[in-house]
């Protein structure tokens, strides 16, 4: 049995759908189980383990409002740091393996080469610091743990950059997008496929996939401006954007924000590719697949 925490979020919903489509038994929870309260976690586990053991715990829950976190430090810390610690302790206690989702924001973005799993972290905002603290707390509490850091996530559920661009490009004559932040977009479907591979290729009682920290994002790297340009080009071709819209570059200084975003957040992916025996798709190939599915979905409605 897999316990999927945060099943109501963008990544959680995508993972729930994939687990269901592949016939993998799981229980999904969202806010009904308070991960900041150990008693709430214990109560849930006690009830659910009556009908079978929980072998895996996958934590997709997080406080992700990067700007708002600067004014909501206590809650952000409870969800992103205390929550993973509570979950990890519970997973260890019941003998379950754990996957915890983290972020490129644990790095300061001052690098010029893709960040590896061994590079030192240096988060520059509340969100990044709490996610880094959550990693440390989970690692200290659970030995059978996989931490998967990702970046620039988008998918069919929830709010994300791709959806926002499609909407704005259908409403405005032009959009301005920062051209001095570089990273790798990640389609939630591709990330979920890797998470499922970890579960299926490292069953309980084996260590085929070594525990530890992994990075996953789509291959290649671009700026947000480049990304927006491709969303427009592919979106127009797919019929998802019905009007002309100019995509113009701007600097981060021209885009007011409470938090300085990492200027460079490209993640090295060779470790997870080697461990899982996979080839991660290029970002533009996955974006095209996502937009094609979005178009097909809109036609079915």
CSV table of C-alpha atoms in Angstrom, one decimal:
chain,number,residue,atom,x,y,z
A,1,UNK,CA,0.0,0.0,0.0
A,2,UNK,CA,1.2,3.5,-0.9
A,3,UNK,CA,0.2,6.5,1.2
A,4,UNK,CA,0.2,9.6,-1.1
A,5,UNK,CA,0.2,12.8,1.0
A,6,UNK,CA,-0.8,16.0,-0.8
A,7,UNK,CA,-3.0,14.2,-3.3
A,8,UNK,CA,-5.1,17.4,-3.9
A,9,UNK,CA,-2.2,19.4,-5.3
A,10,UNK,CA,-0.9,19.6,-8.9
A,11,UNK,CA,1.7,16.9,-8.5
A,12,UNK,CA,-0.4,14.8,-6.1
A,13,UNK,CA,-3.4,14.6,-8.5
A,14,UNK,CA,-1.1,13.7,-11.4
A,15,UNK,CA,0.6,10.9,-9.3
A,16,UNK,CA,-2.8,9.6,-8.0
A,17,UNK,CA,-4.1,9.3,-11.6
A,18,UNK,CA,-0.9,7.5,-12.7
A,19,UNK,CA,-1.0,5.1,-9.7
A,20,UNK,CA,-4.7,4.3,-10.4
A,21,UNK,CA,-4.0,3.8,-14.2
A,22,UNK,CA,-1.3,1.3,-13.4
A,23,UNK,CA,-3.3,-0.6,-10.9
A,24,UNK,CA,-1.1,0.3,-7.9
A,25,UNK,CA,-2.9,0.3,-4.5
A,26,UNK,CA,-2.7,3.6,-2.7
A,27,UNK,CA,-4.5,5.9,-0.3
A,28,UNK,CA,-4.5,9.6,-1.0
A,29,UNK,CA,-4.9,12.3,1.6
A,30,UNK,CA,-4.8,16.1,1.6
A,31,UNK,CA,-5.6,18.5,4.4
A,32,UNK,CA,-7.8,16.0,6.2
A,33,UNK,CA,-4.6,14.6,7.7
A,34,UNK,CA,-2.6,17.4,9.4
A,35,UNK,CA,1.1,16.6,8.7
A,36,UNK,CA,2.1,19.3,11.2
A,37,UNK,CA,0.4,17.3,14.0
A,38,UNK,CA,2.1,13.9,14.8
A,39,UNK,CA,-1.1,12.7,16.5
A,40,UNK,CA,-3.1,13.3,13.3
A,41,UNK,CA,-0.6,11.2,11.3
A,42,UNK,CA,-0.5,8.4,13.9
A,43,UNK,CA,-4.3,8.3,14.0
A,44,UNK,CA,-4.5,8.0,10.2
A,45,UNK,CA,-1.9,5.2,10.2
A,46,UNK,CA,-3.5,3.3,13.0
A,47,UNK,CA,-6.9,3.3,11.1
A,48,UNK,CA,-5.5,2.5,7.7
A,49,UNK,CA,-3.1,-0.3,8.7
A,50,UNK,CA,-6.1,-2.3,10.0
A,51,UNK,CA,-6.7,-3.3,6.3
A,52,UNK,CA,-3.1,-3.7,5.3
A,53,UNK,CA,0.5,-2.4,5.8
A,54,UNK,CA,1.6,0.9,4.4
A,55,UNK,CA,4.9,0.1,2.5
A,56,UNK,CA,5.5,3.5,0.9
A,57,UNK,CA,4.8,7.1,1.9
A,58,UNK,CA,5.1,9.7,-0.8
A,59,UNK,CA,5.0,13.3,0.4
A,60,UNK,CA,3.9,15.8,-2.2
A,61,UNK,CA,2.5,18.3,0.3
A,62,UNK,CA,4.2,21.7,0.6
A,63,UNK,CA,3.7,25.4,1.2
A,64,UNK,CA,4.7,26.7,-2.2
A,65,UNK,CA,3.6,30.4,-2.2
A,66,UNK,CA,7.1,31.7,-2.5
A,67,UNK,CA,6.4,35.4,-2.0
A,68,UNK,CA,3.7,34.9,0.7
A,69,UNK,CA,6.0,32.7,2.7
A,70,UNK,CA,8.1,35.8,3.6
A,71,UNK,CA,5.2,37.0,5.7
A,72,UNK,CA,4.0,33.5,6.8
A,73,UNK,CA,7.2,32.1,8.1
A,74,UNK,CA,5.7,30.0,10.9
A,75,UNK,CA,3.2,28.2,8.8
A,76,UNK,CA,5.7,27.7,6.0
A,77,UNK,CA,8.1,26.2,8.4
A,78,UNK,CA,5.5,23.9,10.0
A,79,UNK,CA,4.4,22.5,6.6
A,80,UNK,CA,7.8,22.4,4.8
A,81,UNK,CA,10.1,21.5,7.7
A,82,UNK,CA,8.1,20.0,10.6
A,83,UNK,CA,5.7,18.2,8.4
A,84,UNK,CA,8.3,16.1,6.5
A,85,UNK,CA,10.0,15.4,9.9
A,86,UNK,CA,6.7,14.1,11.3
A,87,UNK,CA,6.0,12.0,8.2
A,88,UNK,CA,9.6,10.6,8.2
A,89,UNK,CA,9.4,9.5,11.8
A,90,UNK,CA,6.1,7.8,11.2
A,91,UNK,CA,7.4,6.1,8.1
A,92,UNK,CA,10.4,4.8,10.0
A,93,UNK,CA,8.3,3.6,12.9
A,94,UNK,CA,6.0,1.5,10.6
A,95,UNK,CA,8.9,0.2,8.4
A,96,UNK,CA,7.7,2.1,5.3
A,97,UNK,CA,9.9,3.7,2.7
A,98,UNK,CA,9.5,7.3,1.9
A,99,UNK,CA,9.7,9.7,-1.1
A,100,UNK,CA,9.9,13.4,-0.3
A,101,UNK,CA,9.6,16.1,-3.0
A,102,UNK,CA,11.9,19.1,-2.7
A,103,UNK,CA,13.0,22.0,-4.9
A,104,UNK,CA,15.7,23.8,-6.8
A,105,UNK,CA,15.1,26.7,-4.3
A,106,UNK,CA,17.5,25.0,-1.9
A,107,UNK,CA,20.3,26.5,-4.0
A,108,UNK,CA,21.1,30.2,-4.2
A,109,UNK,CA,21.2,30.3,-8.0
A,110,UNK,CA,24.7,31.8,-8.2
A,111,UNK,CA,26.1,28.7,-10.0
A,112,UNK,CA,26.9,28.4,-13.7
A,113,UNK,CA,26.9,24.6,-14.0
A,114,UNK,CA,24.1,22.2,-13.3
A,115,UNK,CA,23.7,21.6,-9.6
A,116,UNK,CA,24.5,18.1,-8.5
A,117,UNK,CA,23.1,16.3,-5.5
A,118,UNK,CA,26.4,16.8,-3.7
A,119,UNK,CA,26.5,20.5,-4.1
A,120,UNK,CA,26.1,22.6,-1.0
A,121,UNK,CA,22.7,24.2,-0.4
A,122,UNK,CA,22.3,27.9,0.3
A,123,UNK,CA,18.6,29.0,0.0
A,124,UNK,CA,17.9,32.7,-0.2
A,125,UNK,CA,14.3,32.9,0.9
A,126,UNK,CA,11.9,31.5,3.5
A,127,UNK,CA,10.4,29.0,1.1
A,128,UNK,CA,13.9,27.6,0.1
A,129,UNK,CA,15.1,27.6,3.7
A,130,UNK,CA,12.1,25.7,5.0
A,131,UNK,CA,12.4,23.1,2.1
A,132,UNK,CA,16.1,22.7,2.9
A,133,UNK,CA,15.3,22.2,6.6
A,134,UNK,CA,12.6,19.7,5.7
A,135,UNK,CA,15.2,17.7,3.7
A,136,UNK,CA,17.6,17.6,6.7
A,137,UNK,CA,14.8,16.7,9.1
A,138,UNK,CA,13.5,13.9,7.0
A,139,UNK,CA,17.0,12.5,6.4
A,140,UNK,CA,17.6,12.4,10.1
A,141,UNK,CA,14.4,10.6,10.8
A,142,UNK,CA,14.1,8.0,8.1
A,143,UNK,CA,16.9,5.9,6.7
A,144,UNK,CA,14.9,4.4,3.8
A,145,UNK,CA,14.3,7.8,2.2
A,146,UNK,CA,14.4,9.2,-1.3
A,147,UNK,CA,14.4,13.0,-1.7
A,148,UNK,CA,13.6,14.2,-5.3
A,149,UNK,CA,14.3,17.8,-6.0
A,150,UNK,CA,12.6,19.3,-9.0
A,151,UNK,CA,12.1,22.7,-10.7
A,152,UNK,CA,9.7,24.8,-12.8
A,153,UNK,CA,6.9,22.3,-12.4
A,154,UNK,CA,3.7,22.4,-14.6
A,155,UNK,CA,0.9,20.1,-15.3
A,156,UNK,CA,-2.8,19.7,-16.0
A,157,UNK,CA,-3.8,20.4,-12.4
A,158,UNK,CA,-3.6,23.6,-10.3
A,159,UNK,CA,-2.0,26.9,-11.3
A,160,UNK,CA,1.4,27.0,-13.1
A,161,UNK,CA,3.4,29.1,-15.5
A,162,UNK,CA,2.2,27.3,-18.7
A,163,UNK,CA,-1.5,27.7,-17.8
A,164,UNK,CA,-0.9,31.4,-16.8
A,165,UNK,CA,0.8,32.1,-20.1
A,166,UNK,CA,-1.9,30.4,-22.2
A,167,UNK,CA,-4.5,32.5,-20.4
A,168,UNK,CA,-2.6,35.8,-20.6
A,169,UNK,CA,-1.7,35.3,-24.3
A,170,UNK,CA,-5.4,34.9,-25.0
A,171,UNK,CA,-6.2,38.1,-23.2
A,172,UNK,CA,-3.4,40.5,-24.0
A,173,UNK,CA,-1.5,42.0,-26.9
A,174,UNK,CA,1.8,41.4,-25.2
A,175,UNK,CA,3.3,39.8,-22.2
A,176,UNK,CA,6.7,40.6,-20.5
A,177,UNK,CA,8.7,37.7,-19.1
A,178,UNK,CA,12.0,37.7,-17.3
A,179,UNK,CA,15.0,36.8,-19.4
A,180,UNK,CA,17.7,36.6,-16.6
A,181,UNK,CA,16.5,33.5,-14.8
A,182,UNK,CA,17.6,30.1,-16.3
A,183,UNK,CA,16.3,26.7,-15.4
A,184,UNK,CA,14.7,23.5,-16.6
A,185,UNK,CA,10.9,23.1,-16.9
A,186,UNK,CA,9.4,19.9,-15.6
A,187,UNK,CA,6.2,18.3,-16.8
A,188,UNK,CA,4.5,16.7,-13.8
A,189,UNK,CA,3.7,13.6,-15.7
A,190,UNK,CA,7.4,12.9,-16.4
A,191,UNK,CA,8.2,13.4,-12.7
A,192,UNK,CA,5.5,11.1,-11.6
A,193,UNK,CA,6.7,8.5,-14.0
A,194,UNK,CA,10.1,8.6,-12.3
A,195,UNK,CA,8.5,8.4,-8.8
A,196,UNK,CA,6.6,5.3,-9.8
A,197,UNK,CA,9.8,3.8,-11.2
A,198,UNK,CA,11.5,4.3,-7.8
A,199,UNK,CA,8.7,2.4,-6.1
A,200,UNK,CA,8.5,-0.4,-8.6
A,201,UNK,CA,12.3,-0.8,-9.1
A,202,UNK,CA,13.1,-0.8,-5.4
A,203,UNK,CA,10.5,-2.9,-3.6
A,204,UNK,CA,10.6,-3.2,0.1
A,205,UNK,CA,13.3,-5.5,1.3
A,206,UNK,CA,15.7,-4.6,-1.5
A,207,UNK,CA,18.0,-1.6,-2.2
A,208,UNK,CA,18.1,-1.7,-6.0
A,209,UNK,CA,17.8,2.1,-6.0
A,210,UNK,CA,20.1,3.6,-3.4
A,211,UNK,CA,18.5,5.8,-0.9
A,212,UNK,CA,19.4,9.5,-0.9
A,213,UNK,CA,18.9,12.7,-2.8
A,214,UNK,CA,18.1,12.8,-6.5
A,215,UNK,CA,17.4,15.6,-9.0
A,216,UNK,CA,14.7,15.4,-11.7
A,217,UNK,CA,13.6,17.9,-14.3
A,218,UNK,CA,13.2,17.7,-18.0
A,219,UNK,CA,16.5,17.9,-20.0
A,220,UNK,CA,17.8,21.2,-21.5
A,221,UNK,CA,17.6,24.6,-20.0
A,222,UNK,CA,16.2,28.0,-20.9
A,223,UNK,CA,15.1,31.3,-19.5
A,224,UNK,CA,11.5,32.0,-18.5
A,225,UNK,CA,11.3,34.3,-21.6
A,226,UNK,CA,12.4,31.5,-23.9
A,227,UNK,CA,9.9,29.2,-22.3
A,228,UNK,CA,7.1,31.7,-22.8
A,229,UNK,CA,8.1,32.1,-26.4
A,230,UNK,CA,7.8,28.4,-27.0
A,231,UNK,CA,4.5,28.2,-25.2
A,232,UNK,CA,3.2,30.9,-27.5
A,233,UNK,CA,4.6,29.2,-30.7
A,234,UNK,CA,3.4,25.7,-29.8
A,235,UNK,CA,0.1,27.1,-28.3
A,236,UNK,CA,-0.7,28.9,-31.5
A,237,UNK,CA,0.1,25.8,-33.6
A,238,UNK,CA,-2.2,23.7,-31.4
A,239,UNK,CA,-5.0,26.2,-31.5
A,240,UNK,CA,-4.8,26.9,-27.8
A,241,UNK,CA,-4.0,30.6,-28.4
A,242,UNK,CA,-6.6,32.4,-30.6
A,243,UNK,CA,-4.9,35.8,-31.1
A,244,UNK,CA,-1.5,37.4,-31.7
A,245,UNK,CA,0.5,38.3,-28.6
A,246,UNK,CA,4.0,39.7,-28.4
A,247,UNK,CA,6.4,38.0,-26.0
A,248,UNK,CA,8.8,40.6,-24.7
A,249,UNK,CA,11.9,40.1,-22.4
A,250,UNK,CA,12.4,42.0,-19.2
A,251,UNK,CA,14.8,41.8,-16.2
A,252,UNK,CA,13.9,40.5,-12.8
A,253,UNK,CA,14.3,44.1,-11.5
A,254,UNK,CA,11.4,45.1,-13.7
A,255,UNK,CA,9.2,42.4,-12.2
A,256,UNK,CA,8.4,43.3,-8.6
A,257,UNK,CA,8.8,40.4,-6.1
A,258,UNK,CA,9.2,39.9,-2.4
A,259,UNK,CA,11.8,37.2,-3.0
A,260,UNK,CA,14.9,37.1,-5.2
A,261,UNK,CA,14.5,34.0,-7.4
A,262,UNK,CA,17.5,31.8,-8.2
A,263,UNK,CA,19.1,33.2,-11.4
A,264,UNK,CA,20.4,29.8,-12.3
A,265,UNK,CA,18.6,26.7,-11.1
A,266,UNK,CA,19.5,24.0,-13.6
A,267,UNK,CA,19.7,20.6,-12.0
A,268,UNK,CA,22.0,17.8,-13.1
A,269,UNK,CA,20.0,14.6,-13.9
A,270,UNK,CA,22.6,11.9,-14.6
A,271,UNK,CA,22.3,10.3,-11.1
A,272,UNK,CA,18.6,9.5,-11.4
A,273,UNK,CA,18.9,8.5,-15.0
A,274,UNK,CA,21.6,6.0,-14.1
A,275,UNK,CA,19.8,4.7,-11.0
A,276,UNK,CA,16.5,4.2,-12.8
A,277,UNK,CA,17.8,3.3,-16.2
A,278,UNK,CA,15.8,6.0,-17.9
A,279,UNK,CA,16.3,8.8,-20.4
A,280,UNK,CA,14.6,12.0,-19.3
A,281,UNK,CA,12.8,13.8,-22.2
A,282,UNK,CA,13.9,17.2,-23.4
A,283,UNK,CA,11.8,20.1,-22.1
A,284,UNK,CA,10.4,21.1,-25.5
A,285,UNK,CA,9.3,17.5,-26.3
A,286,UNK,CA,7.4,17.3,-23.0
A,287,UNK,CA,5.9,20.7,-23.5
A,288,UNK,CA,4.6,19.8,-26.9
A,289,UNK,CA,3.1,16.5,-25.5
A,290,UNK,CA,1.4,18.5,-22.7
A,291,UNK,CA,-0.1,21.1,-25.0
A,292,UNK,CA,-1.3,18.3,-27.3
A,293,UNK,CA,-3.1,16.6,-24.4
A,294,UNK,CA,-4.5,19.9,-23.3
A,295,UNK,CA,-5.9,20.5,-26.7
A,296,UNK,CA,-7.4,17.0,-26.9
A,297,UNK,CA,-8.9,17.5,-23.4
A,298,UNK,CA,-10.5,20.8,-24.4
A,299,UNK,CA,-12.1,19.2,-27.5
A,300,UNK,CA,-13.7,16.5,-25.4
A,301,UNK,CA,-15.5,18.9,-23.1
